[in-house]
Short mmCIF file of C-alpha atoms (C1' of nucleotides) in Angstrom, two decimals:
data_model
loop_
_atom_site.label_atom_id
_atom_site.label_comp_id
_atom_site.label_asym_id
_atom_site.label_seq_id
_atom_site.Cartn_x
_atom_site.Cartn_y
_atom_site.Cartn_z
CA MET A 409 -15.94 43.48 22.15
CA LYS A 410 -15.00 43.58 18.54
CA ILE A 411 -17.21 42.09 15.94
CA GLU A 412 -15.69 41.51 12.57
CA ARG A 413 -18.31 40.81 10.01
CA ALA A 414 -17.42 38.71 7.06
CA GLY A 415 -15.99 40.61 4.16
CA GLU A 416 -15.63 43.79 6.16
CA ARG A 417 -11.88 43.46 6.20
CA ASN A 418 -10.38 46.14 4.03
CA THR A 419 -6.68 45.48 4.54
CA ILE A 420 -4.81 42.21 4.24
CA ASP A 421 -2.33 41.02 6.80
CA ARG A 422 1.15 41.35 5.42
CA ARG A 423 1.94 37.80 6.45
CA VAL A 424 -0.91 36.52 4.33
CA ALA A 425 0.10 38.53 1.31
CA ARG A 426 3.69 37.48 1.71
CA THR A 427 2.90 33.78 2.06
CA ARG A 428 0.53 33.70 -0.88
CA GLY A 429 2.94 35.60 -3.05
CA LEU A 430 5.74 33.20 -2.21
CA LEU A 431 3.56 30.19 -2.98
CA GLN A 432 2.37 31.58 -6.29
CA ASP A 433 5.87 32.48 -7.39
CA ALA A 434 7.13 29.05 -6.36
CA LEU A 435 4.48 27.33 -8.45
CA ILE A 436 5.27 29.39 -11.51
CA ALA A 437 8.97 28.72 -11.06
CA LEU A 438 8.49 24.97 -10.69
CA ILE A 439 6.16 24.36 -13.64
CA PRO A 440 8.79 24.93 -16.33
CA GLU A 441 11.17 22.67 -14.42
CA GLN A 442 8.98 19.65 -13.81
CA GLY A 443 5.64 20.26 -15.46
CA TYR A 444 2.51 21.06 -13.49
CA ALA A 445 1.43 17.49 -12.85
CA ALA A 446 4.75 16.48 -11.33
CA VAL A 447 4.91 19.39 -8.92
CA THR A 448 3.92 18.37 -5.38
CA VAL A 449 2.60 20.55 -2.63
CA ASP A 450 5.77 19.78 -0.75
CA ASP A 451 7.90 20.98 -3.66
CA ILE A 452 6.03 24.25 -3.69
CA CYS A 453 6.40 24.75 0.05
CA GLN A 454 10.10 24.01 0.07
CA ARG A 455 10.73 26.33 -2.84
CA ALA A 456 8.66 29.03 -1.16
CA ASN A 457 10.11 28.37 2.29
CA VAL A 458 6.65 27.93 3.71
CA GLY A 459 5.42 25.21 6.03
CA ARG A 460 3.26 22.61 4.38
CA SER A 461 0.48 23.04 6.92
CA THR A 462 0.53 26.74 6.14
CA PHE A 463 -0.17 25.96 2.52
CA TYR A 464 -3.47 24.37 3.44
CA THR A 465 -4.59 27.36 5.50
CA HIS A 466 -4.52 29.36 2.28
CA TYR A 467 -5.42 26.94 -0.49
CA ALA A 468 -7.46 23.78 -0.53
CA ASP A 469 -5.02 22.06 -2.87
CA LYS A 470 -2.61 22.56 -5.72
CA ASP A 471 -5.36 23.38 -8.17
CA ALA A 472 -6.68 26.13 -5.93
CA LEU A 473 -3.27 27.74 -5.87
CA ARG A 474 -3.09 27.50 -9.64
CA SER A 475 -6.52 29.09 -10.04
CA ALA A 476 -5.67 31.92 -7.68
CA THR A 477 -2.39 32.56 -9.44
CA ILE A 478 -3.95 32.70 -12.88
CA GLU A 479 -6.86 34.68 -11.60
CA ALA A 480 -4.62 37.39 -10.18
CA HIS A 481 -2.70 37.87 -13.38
CA LEU A 482 -5.79 37.62 -15.53
CA ARG A 483 -7.38 40.46 -13.60
CA SER A 484 -4.47 42.68 -14.41
CA ILE A 485 -4.88 41.80 -18.06
CA GLY A 486 -8.54 42.65 -17.80
CA ARG A 487 -7.78 46.09 -16.40
CA ARG A 488 -5.26 46.67 -19.13
CA ARG A 489 -7.80 45.62 -21.68
CA GLU A 490 -10.46 47.99 -20.40
CA ALA A 491 -8.01 50.83 -20.54
CA ALA A 492 -7.05 49.90 -24.09
CA SER A 493 -10.69 49.56 -25.01
CA GLN A 494 -11.38 53.20 -24.26
CA GLU A 495 -8.41 54.39 -26.24
CA THR A 496 -8.74 52.51 -29.45
CA GLY A 497 -12.50 52.44 -29.54
CA SER A 498 -13.61 49.73 -31.91
CA ARG A 499 -10.88 47.29 -32.75
CA LEU A 500 -11.90 43.84 -33.84
CA PHE A 501 -10.45 41.76 -31.03
CA GLU A 502 -9.70 43.96 -28.09
CA PHE A 503 -8.40 41.17 -25.91
CA SER A 504 -5.49 40.21 -28.10
CA LEU A 505 -3.05 43.10 -27.86
CA PRO A 506 -3.20 43.39 -24.06
CA MET A 507 -2.66 39.67 -23.90
CA PHE A 508 0.39 39.79 -26.15
CA GLU A 509 1.75 42.64 -24.07
CA HIS A 510 1.16 40.84 -20.82
CA ALA A 511 2.83 37.73 -22.16
CA HIS A 512 5.77 39.86 -23.15
CA ALA A 513 6.04 41.33 -19.67
CA PHE A 514 5.44 38.08 -17.78
CA ARG A 515 7.05 35.61 -20.09
CA PRO A 516 7.90 32.96 -17.46
CA LEU A 517 4.29 32.84 -16.35
CA HIS A 518 2.95 32.44 -19.85
CA HIS A 519 5.60 29.96 -20.69
CA ALA A 520 4.46 27.93 -17.70
CA LEU A 521 0.85 28.22 -18.75
CA LEU A 522 1.22 27.47 -22.42
CA ALA A 523 4.33 25.37 -22.86
CA SER A 524 3.89 21.89 -24.23
CA SER A 525 2.34 19.87 -21.47
CA GLY A 526 5.02 17.22 -21.65
CA ASP A 527 2.14 15.09 -22.73
CA THR A 528 3.74 13.21 -25.58
CA ILE A 529 0.48 12.29 -27.17
CA HIS A 530 -1.00 15.74 -27.23
CA ASP A 531 2.22 17.15 -28.52
CA GLU A 532 2.42 14.43 -31.09
CA LEU A 533 -1.06 15.08 -32.42
CA ARG A 534 -0.37 18.79 -32.50
CA GLU A 535 2.86 18.25 -34.32
CA ARG A 536 1.18 16.01 -36.88
CA ILE A 537 -1.48 18.60 -37.60
CA ARG A 538 1.12 21.31 -37.87
CA ARG A 539 3.12 19.19 -40.25
CA ALA A 540 0.08 18.63 -42.43
CA VAL A 541 -0.67 22.35 -42.51
CA ARG A 542 2.95 23.21 -43.15
CA GLU A 543 3.19 20.89 -46.12
CA GLU A 544 0.16 22.37 -47.77
CA LEU A 545 1.00 26.00 -47.14
CA VAL A 546 4.55 25.65 -48.34
CA GLU A 547 3.66 23.46 -51.25
CA LYS A 548 0.93 25.74 -52.51
CA ARG A 549 2.83 28.91 -51.64
CA ILE A 550 -0.07 30.50 -49.90
CA GLY A 551 0.13 33.54 -47.69
CA ASP A 552 2.84 36.07 -48.42
CA ARG A 553 2.91 39.81 -47.95
CA GLY A 554 4.87 39.80 -44.72
CA MET A 555 2.97 36.97 -43.12
CA PRO A 556 5.55 34.58 -41.61
CA ALA A 557 4.72 31.06 -42.73
CA GLU A 558 5.17 29.65 -39.25
CA PHE A 559 2.70 32.14 -37.84
CA ALA A 560 0.04 31.08 -40.30
CA ILE A 561 0.79 27.43 -39.63
CA GLN A 562 0.38 27.82 -35.89
CA PHE A 563 -2.77 29.82 -36.43
CA ILE A 564 -4.46 27.27 -38.67
CA ALA A 565 -3.32 24.22 -36.72
CA GLY A 566 -4.45 25.71 -33.41
CA ALA A 567 -7.80 26.70 -34.85
CA PHE A 568 -8.34 23.25 -36.31
CA LEU A 569 -7.59 21.42 -33.10
CA ALA A 570 -9.80 23.72 -31.08
CA VAL A 571 -12.68 23.31 -33.48
CA LEU A 572 -12.24 19.55 -33.62
CA ALA A 573 -12.19 19.29 -29.84
CA TRP A 574 -15.32 21.39 -29.56
CA TRP A 575 -17.12 19.44 -32.23
CA VAL A 576 -16.28 16.12 -30.58
CA ALA A 577 -17.37 17.42 -27.19
CA THR A 578 -20.77 18.58 -28.45
CA ASP A 579 -23.58 16.38 -29.58
CA MET A 580 -22.21 16.55 -33.09
CA ASN A 581 -25.23 18.14 -34.69
CA LEU A 582 -22.94 18.96 -37.57
CA SER A 583 -21.88 16.23 -39.95
CA PRO A 584 -18.19 15.78 -40.64
CA ALA A 585 -18.67 17.39 -44.05
CA GLN A 586 -20.47 20.38 -42.54
CA ALA A 587 -17.86 20.85 -39.85
CA ASP A 588 -15.14 20.64 -42.42
CA ASP A 589 -16.92 23.15 -44.60
CA LEU A 590 -17.12 25.69 -41.81
CA PHE A 591 -13.48 25.14 -41.02
CA GLN A 592 -12.46 25.65 -44.62
CA ARG A 593 -14.47 28.85 -44.77
CA MET A 594 -12.99 30.32 -41.61
CA ALA A 595 -9.49 29.31 -42.62
CA GLY A 596 -9.87 30.79 -46.06
CA LYS A 597 -11.73 34.02 -45.40
CA GLY A 598 -11.45 34.56 -41.66
CA ILE A 599 -14.16 36.20 -39.68
CA GLY A 600 -14.86 38.49 -42.59
CA ALA A 601 -15.33 41.78 -40.76
CA MET B 811 16.08 -25.89 -25.15
CA LYS B 812 14.17 -23.15 -26.92
CA ILE B 813 15.68 -19.79 -27.49
CA GLU B 814 13.31 -16.96 -28.29
CA ARG B 815 15.07 -13.97 -29.71
CA ALA B 816 13.61 -10.58 -29.04
CA GLY B 817 11.06 -9.47 -31.58
CA GLU B 818 10.96 -12.82 -33.28
CA ARG B 819 7.47 -13.50 -32.01
CA ASN B 820 5.02 -13.23 -34.88
CA THR B 821 1.79 -14.15 -33.11
CA ILE B 822 0.44 -12.65 -29.93
CA ASP B 823 -1.02 -14.72 -27.16
CA ARG B 824 -4.77 -14.31 -27.13
CA ARG B 825 -4.71 -13.53 -23.45
CA VAL B 826 -2.34 -10.66 -24.06
CA ALA B 827 -4.41 -9.20 -26.86
CA ARG B 828 -7.56 -9.61 -24.83
CA THR B 829 -6.10 -7.99 -21.72
CA ARG B 830 -4.61 -5.03 -23.55
CA GLY B 831 -7.78 -4.46 -25.49
CA LEU B 832 -9.85 -4.48 -22.33
CA LEU B 833 -7.51 -2.05 -20.62
CA GLN B 834 -7.45 0.34 -23.56
CA ASP B 835 -11.22 0.31 -23.90
CA ALA B 836 -11.63 0.83 -20.18
CA LEU B 837 -9.38 3.87 -20.22
CA ILE B 838 -11.21 5.44 -23.14
CA ALA B 839 -14.52 4.77 -21.45
CA LEU B 840 -13.45 6.26 -18.13
CA ILE B 841 -11.87 9.49 -19.39
CA PRO B 842 -15.16 11.12 -20.41
CA GLU B 843 -16.65 10.14 -17.06
CA GLN B 844 -13.98 11.39 -14.70
CA GLY B 845 -11.30 13.09 -16.72
CA TYR B 846 -7.95 11.54 -17.38
CA ALA B 847 -6.23 12.84 -14.27
CA ALA B 848 -8.87 11.44 -11.92
CA VAL B 849 -8.79 7.95 -13.39
CA THR B 850 -6.73 5.56 -11.27
CA VAL B 851 -5.06 2.36 -12.33
CA ASP B 852 -7.46 0.56 -10.06
CA ASP B 853 -10.45 2.15 -11.79
CA ILE B 854 -9.17 0.96 -15.13
CA CYS B 855 -8.60 -2.57 -13.88
CA GLN B 856 -12.00 -2.86 -12.28
CA ARG B 857 -13.73 -1.56 -15.39
CA ALA B 858 -11.71 -3.93 -17.54
CA ASN B 859 -12.07 -6.84 -15.14
CA VAL B 860 -8.33 -7.29 -15.03
CA GLY B 861 -6.11 -7.80 -12.01
CA ARG B 862 -4.13 -4.79 -10.99
CA SER B 863 -0.86 -6.65 -10.98
CA THR B 864 -1.63 -7.78 -14.51
CA PHE B 865 -1.84 -4.16 -15.57
CA TYR B 866 1.78 -3.64 -14.63
CA THR B 867 2.95 -6.62 -16.63
CA HIS B 868 1.71 -4.82 -19.74
CA TYR B 869 2.19 -1.13 -19.07
CA ALA B 870 4.61 0.75 -16.89
CA ASP B 871 1.91 3.17 -15.78
CA LYS B 872 -1.24 4.99 -16.77
CA ASP B 873 0.57 7.20 -19.27
CA ALA B 874 2.05 4.21 -21.02
CA LEU B 875 -1.40 2.76 -21.52
CA ARG B 876 -2.65 6.03 -22.95
CA SER B 877 0.31 6.32 -25.29
CA ALA B 878 -0.17 2.82 -26.61
CA THR B 879 -3.90 3.34 -27.05
CA ILE B 880 -3.65 6.54 -28.99
CA GLU B 881 -0.66 5.51 -31.02
CA ALA B 882 -2.56 2.59 -32.44
CA HIS B 883 -5.47 4.73 -33.57
CA LEU B 884 -3.28 7.50 -34.88
CA ARG B 885 -1.75 5.09 -37.30
CA SER B 886 -5.14 4.28 -38.73
CA ILE B 887 -5.85 8.00 -39.23
CA GLY B 888 -2.63 8.30 -41.19
CA ARG B 889 -3.68 5.50 -43.51
CA ARG B 890 -7.10 7.03 -44.06
CA ARG B 891 -5.59 10.37 -44.92
CA GLU B 892 -3.27 8.94 -47.51
CA ALA B 893 -6.19 7.23 -49.17
CA ALA B 894 -8.27 10.41 -49.18
CA SER B 895 -5.37 12.44 -50.51
CA GLN B 896 -5.34 10.50 -53.74
CA GLU B 897 -9.05 10.87 -54.31
CA THR B 898 -9.74 14.55 -53.78
CA GLY B 899 -6.61 15.94 -55.39
CA SER B 900 -6.41 19.67 -54.76
CA ARG B 901 -8.51 20.83 -51.86
CA LEU B 902 -7.17 23.58 -49.66
CA PHE B 903 -6.62 21.61 -46.48
CA GLU B 904 -6.65 17.95 -47.31
CA PHE B 905 -6.05 16.78 -43.79
CA SER B 906 -9.18 18.25 -42.29
CA LEU B 907 -12.03 16.20 -43.72
CA PRO B 908 -10.46 12.78 -43.05
CA MET B 909 -9.77 13.93 -39.54
CA PHE B 910 -13.35 15.04 -38.98
CA GLU B 911 -14.55 11.75 -40.38
CA HIS B 912 -12.30 9.69 -38.21
CA ALA B 913 -13.35 11.68 -35.16
CA HIS B 914 -16.94 10.97 -36.08
CA ALA B 915 -16.31 7.25 -36.32
CA PHE B 916 -14.20 7.01 -33.16
CA ARG B 917 -15.77 9.66 -31.07
CA PRO B 918 -14.92 8.23 -27.62
CA LEU B 919 -11.29 8.03 -28.58
CA HIS B 920 -11.12 11.59 -29.82
CA HIS B 921 -13.02 12.78 -26.84
CA ALA B 922 -10.43 11.18 -24.64
CA LEU B 923 -7.68 12.57 -26.81
CA LEU B 924 -8.81 16.15 -27.03
CA ALA B 925 -11.12 16.84 -24.13
CA SER B 926 -8.89 17.67 -21.21
CA SER B 927 -5.17 17.51 -21.46
CA GLY B 928 -5.08 16.29 -17.90
CA ASP B 929 -3.10 19.40 -17.42
CA THR B 930 -5.96 21.52 -16.20
CA ILE B 931 -3.84 24.60 -16.41
CA HIS B 932 -4.56 24.93 -20.10
CA ASP B 933 -8.28 24.52 -19.79
CA GLU B 934 -8.71 27.48 -17.49
CA LEU B 935 -6.84 29.90 -19.69
CA ARG B 936 -8.58 28.46 -22.72
CA GLU B 937 -11.97 29.15 -21.19
CA ARG B 938 -11.04 32.74 -20.39
CA ILE B 939 -9.94 33.41 -23.94
CA ARG B 940 -13.08 31.84 -25.31
CA ARG B 941 -15.18 34.06 -23.09
CA ALA B 942 -13.37 37.15 -24.30
CA VAL B 943 -13.88 36.14 -27.92
CA ARG B 944 -17.50 35.25 -27.29
CA GLU B 945 -18.27 38.63 -25.77
CA GLU B 946 -16.88 40.48 -28.71
CA LEU B 947 -18.42 38.36 -31.41
CA VAL B 948 -21.86 38.42 -29.85
CA GLU B 949 -21.70 42.08 -28.93
CA LYS B 950 -20.63 43.18 -32.36
CA ARG B 951 -22.84 40.67 -34.14
CA ILE B 952 -20.09 39.45 -36.36
CA GLY B 953 -20.23 36.36 -38.48
CA ASP B 954 -23.58 35.27 -39.86
CA ARG B 955 -24.51 33.45 -43.05
CA GLY B 956 -24.85 30.07 -41.43
CA MET B 957 -21.68 30.28 -39.42
CA PRO B 958 -22.53 29.09 -35.90
CA ALA B 959 -21.21 31.63 -33.42
CA GLU B 960 -19.69 28.95 -31.22
CA PHE B 961 -17.77 27.53 -34.12
CA ALA B 962 -16.20 30.88 -34.88
CA ILE B 963 -15.44 31.40 -31.21
CA GLN B 964 -13.64 28.09 -30.88
CA PHE B 965 -11.79 28.75 -34.10
CA ILE B 966 -10.52 32.18 -33.08
CA ALA B 967 -9.74 31.25 -29.49
CA GLY B 968 -7.83 28.14 -30.53
CA ALA B 969 -5.88 30.03 -33.14
CA PHE B 970 -5.02 32.78 -30.69
CA LEU B 971 -3.75 30.40 -28.00
CA ALA B 972 -1.67 28.45 -30.47
CA VAL B 973 -0.12 31.61 -31.85
CA LEU B 974 0.51 32.99 -28.38
CA ALA B 975 2.15 29.76 -27.23
CA TRP B 976 4.35 29.70 -30.29
CA TRP B 977 5.33 33.33 -29.88
CA VAL B 978 6.19 32.87 -26.20
CA ALA B 979 8.21 29.74 -26.96
CA THR B 980 10.28 31.46 -29.63
CA ASP B 981 12.80 34.18 -29.04
CA MET B 982 10.07 36.71 -29.50
CA ASN B 983 11.59 38.41 -32.51
CA LEU B 984 8.20 39.93 -33.09
CA SER B 985 7.05 42.75 -30.85
CA PRO B 986 3.67 42.41 -29.13
CA ALA B 987 2.22 44.93 -31.58
CA GLN B 988 3.56 43.02 -34.57
CA ALA B 989 2.32 39.69 -33.28
CA ASP B 990 -1.06 41.20 -32.62
CA ASP B 991 -1.15 42.72 -36.07
CA LEU B 992 -0.53 39.36 -37.71
CA PHE B 993 -3.18 37.76 -35.55
CA GLN B 994 -5.74 40.41 -36.42
CA ARG B 995 -5.01 39.97 -40.09
CA MET B 996 -5.40 36.20 -40.03
CA ALA B 997 -8.52 36.40 -37.91
CA GLY B 998 -10.09 38.99 -40.15
CA LYS B 999 -9.19 37.75 -43.59
CA GLY B 1000 -8.01 34.20 -43.08
CA ILE B 1001 -5.37 32.64 -45.22
CA GLY B 1002 -6.68 34.57 -48.16
CA ALA B 1003 -6.65 31.87 -50.78
"C1'" DG C 177 -0.85 -33.80 -23.24
"C1'" DC C 178 2.76 -30.88 -21.82
"C1'" DA C 179 5.69 -26.99 -21.39
"C1'" DT C 180 5.19 -22.21 -21.36
"C1'" DT C 181 3.16 -18.13 -20.58
"C1'" DT C 182 -0.16 -15.25 -18.54
"C1'" DC C 183 -3.34 -14.08 -14.92
"C1'" DC C 184 -4.38 -13.09 -10.34
"C1'" DA C 185 -4.94 -12.02 -5.31
"C1'" DG C 186 -2.65 -10.37 -1.75
"C1'" DA C 187 1.28 -8.44 0.81
"C1'" DC C 188 4.48 -4.79 0.91
"C1'" DA C 189 7.17 -0.37 0.94
"C1'" DT C 190 6.77 4.23 -0.71
"C1'" DT C 191 4.97 8.60 -1.75
"C1'" DG C 192 1.72 12.28 -1.66
"C1'" DT C 193 -2.58 14.15 0.34
"C1'" DG C 194 -5.36 16.67 3.56
"C1'" DT C 195 -6.52 17.39 8.61
"C1'" DC C 196 -5.56 18.54 13.22
"C1'" DC C 197 -3.18 20.32 17.22
"C1'" DA C 198 -0.16 22.75 20.42
"C1'" DT C 199 3.28 26.12 20.23
"C1'" DT C 200 5.72 29.99 18.58
"C1'" DA C 201 6.14 34.22 15.89
"C1'" DT C 202 4.45 38.39 13.97
"C1'" DG C 203 1.58 42.05 12.34
"C1'" DA C 204 -2.30 45.34 13.73
"C1'" DT C 205 -3.96 48.52 16.93
"C1'" DA C 206 -4.59 51.62 20.63
"C1'" DT D 1002 5.15 50.11 23.88
"C1'" DA D 1003 1.89 46.67 25.39
"C1'" DT D 1004 -1.70 43.76 24.08
"C1'" DC D 1005 -4.37 40.92 21.38
"C1'" DA D 1006 -5.73 38.60 17.38
"C1'" DT D 1007 -4.16 36.11 13.78
"C1'" DA D 1008 -0.71 33.59 11.05
"C1'" DA D 1009 3.03 30.26 10.68
"C1'" DT D 1010 5.06 26.09 12.07
"C1'" DG D 1011 6.45 21.14 12.70
"C1'" DG D 1012 4.86 16.89 13.82
"C1'" DA D 1013 1.47 13.27 14.04
"C1'" DC D 1014 -2.17 11.00 11.80
"C1'" DA D 1015 -5.38 8.46 8.58
"C1'" DC D 1016 -5.97 7.68 3.91
"C1'" DA D 1017 -5.40 6.84 -1.06
"C1'" DA D 1018 -2.73 5.52 -4.92
"C1'" DT D 1019 1.53 3.77 -6.84
"C1'" DG D 1020 4.64 0.23 -8.29
"C1'" DT D 1021 7.01 -4.26 -6.98
"C1'" DC D 1022 7.02 -8.94 -5.94
"C1'" DT D 1023 5.45 -13.41 -4.69
"C1'" DG D 1024 3.44 -18.33 -5.46
"C1'" DG D 1025 -0.07 -20.77 -7.25
"C1'" DA D 1026 -3.95 -21.27 -10.59
"C1'" DA D 1027 -5.53 -20.98 -15.29
"C1'" DA D 1028 -5.07 -20.37 -20.22
"C1'" DT D 1029 -2.76 -20.92 -24.36
"C1'" DG D 1030 0.35 -22.70 -28.12
"C1'" DC D 1031 2.42 -26.40 -30.06
#
DNA sequence: GCATTTCCAGACATTGTGTCCATTATGATA
DNA sequence: TATCATAATGGACACAATGTCTGGAAATGC
């Protein structure tokens, strides 16, 4: 009699690894084509050449597959980051360079993760904010010395939207004027190391 | 015989205005409760007390309703900004305060707009980045003088994701090291007005 | 008041989801 | 290599949501 206690398994059946790999790759391949929301479980299975019932023996649903896929890649970034952390010692944001490097190596994945969601409204709001930032930066000729204008624009617009979303989601302890003040400070002086 | 040319209508039937208003309000109300993706057309109709078939006489689908809802409000933000622009004159980022103020006045709308893109794929990555930023900022005790840590975290994480998305979407003329360098500079010193 | 428009409930076909089962195929192990 | 455990498979099923279409009832505008 063989008793196999939970979690005692130290090797993974090749079939499992193969199936999961195929499914993950299929998802990543399909997202740029149709957008995540439009991708069906059936699409994934056909692209991966995997039976639909097999899908459900591995993942509860599409979201579970997505999580697992991201999780796997994110772990590799984490390892890379730890390695980098020991080398460089005390950089300001240790996560950023490994992330840029990973995005460079796995561009299709990151494109799938970050590309405009196809959501016209979100994209429209983003674009409006960017336009507003662009106008001001160009008009007032701020930020030179090798800093590409578009980079600064994306930076500021992204920061603003993130901060606005957070502020709206919280209980709004800060007044609009206070929130704006903090934003202006961060945008102007940065984290001020 | 009465011929009604397209677009010649100058008044809107009260029933139409009433129905559309109810549907838009219902959507905005439901998004914070369940998230946009989980809201069904039936949910919206029940909340709005409107027949489901009526829904489809006004909007092609759920996305169309969302578009129409947000578009209307976005126009009012534009007007507010123009007004504010004339008053203040020469602030650094003129768009930000009016936006914060509008978000304060129409919080449910902005919550619906910014909370979850419906594309949950962003949210997961977003959360990971935030965690990475949070660890570093807290660990290294950076940013004091009345700057709430969470504000700085959201700011940096949002800026990073926007910059990363932009970089991945372009032809990647910048190397990972260069991109990271620019990011570090902006994060550390800001726009440097 | 009357013609027009909108609202509505319900029926319908369609698509995608998630579960289950019996059967076949394949990797692990000795 | 033989054996056994596990994975993969297609098909059937119930279910939920979508989007279309009807005919009649209700409201609106003029």
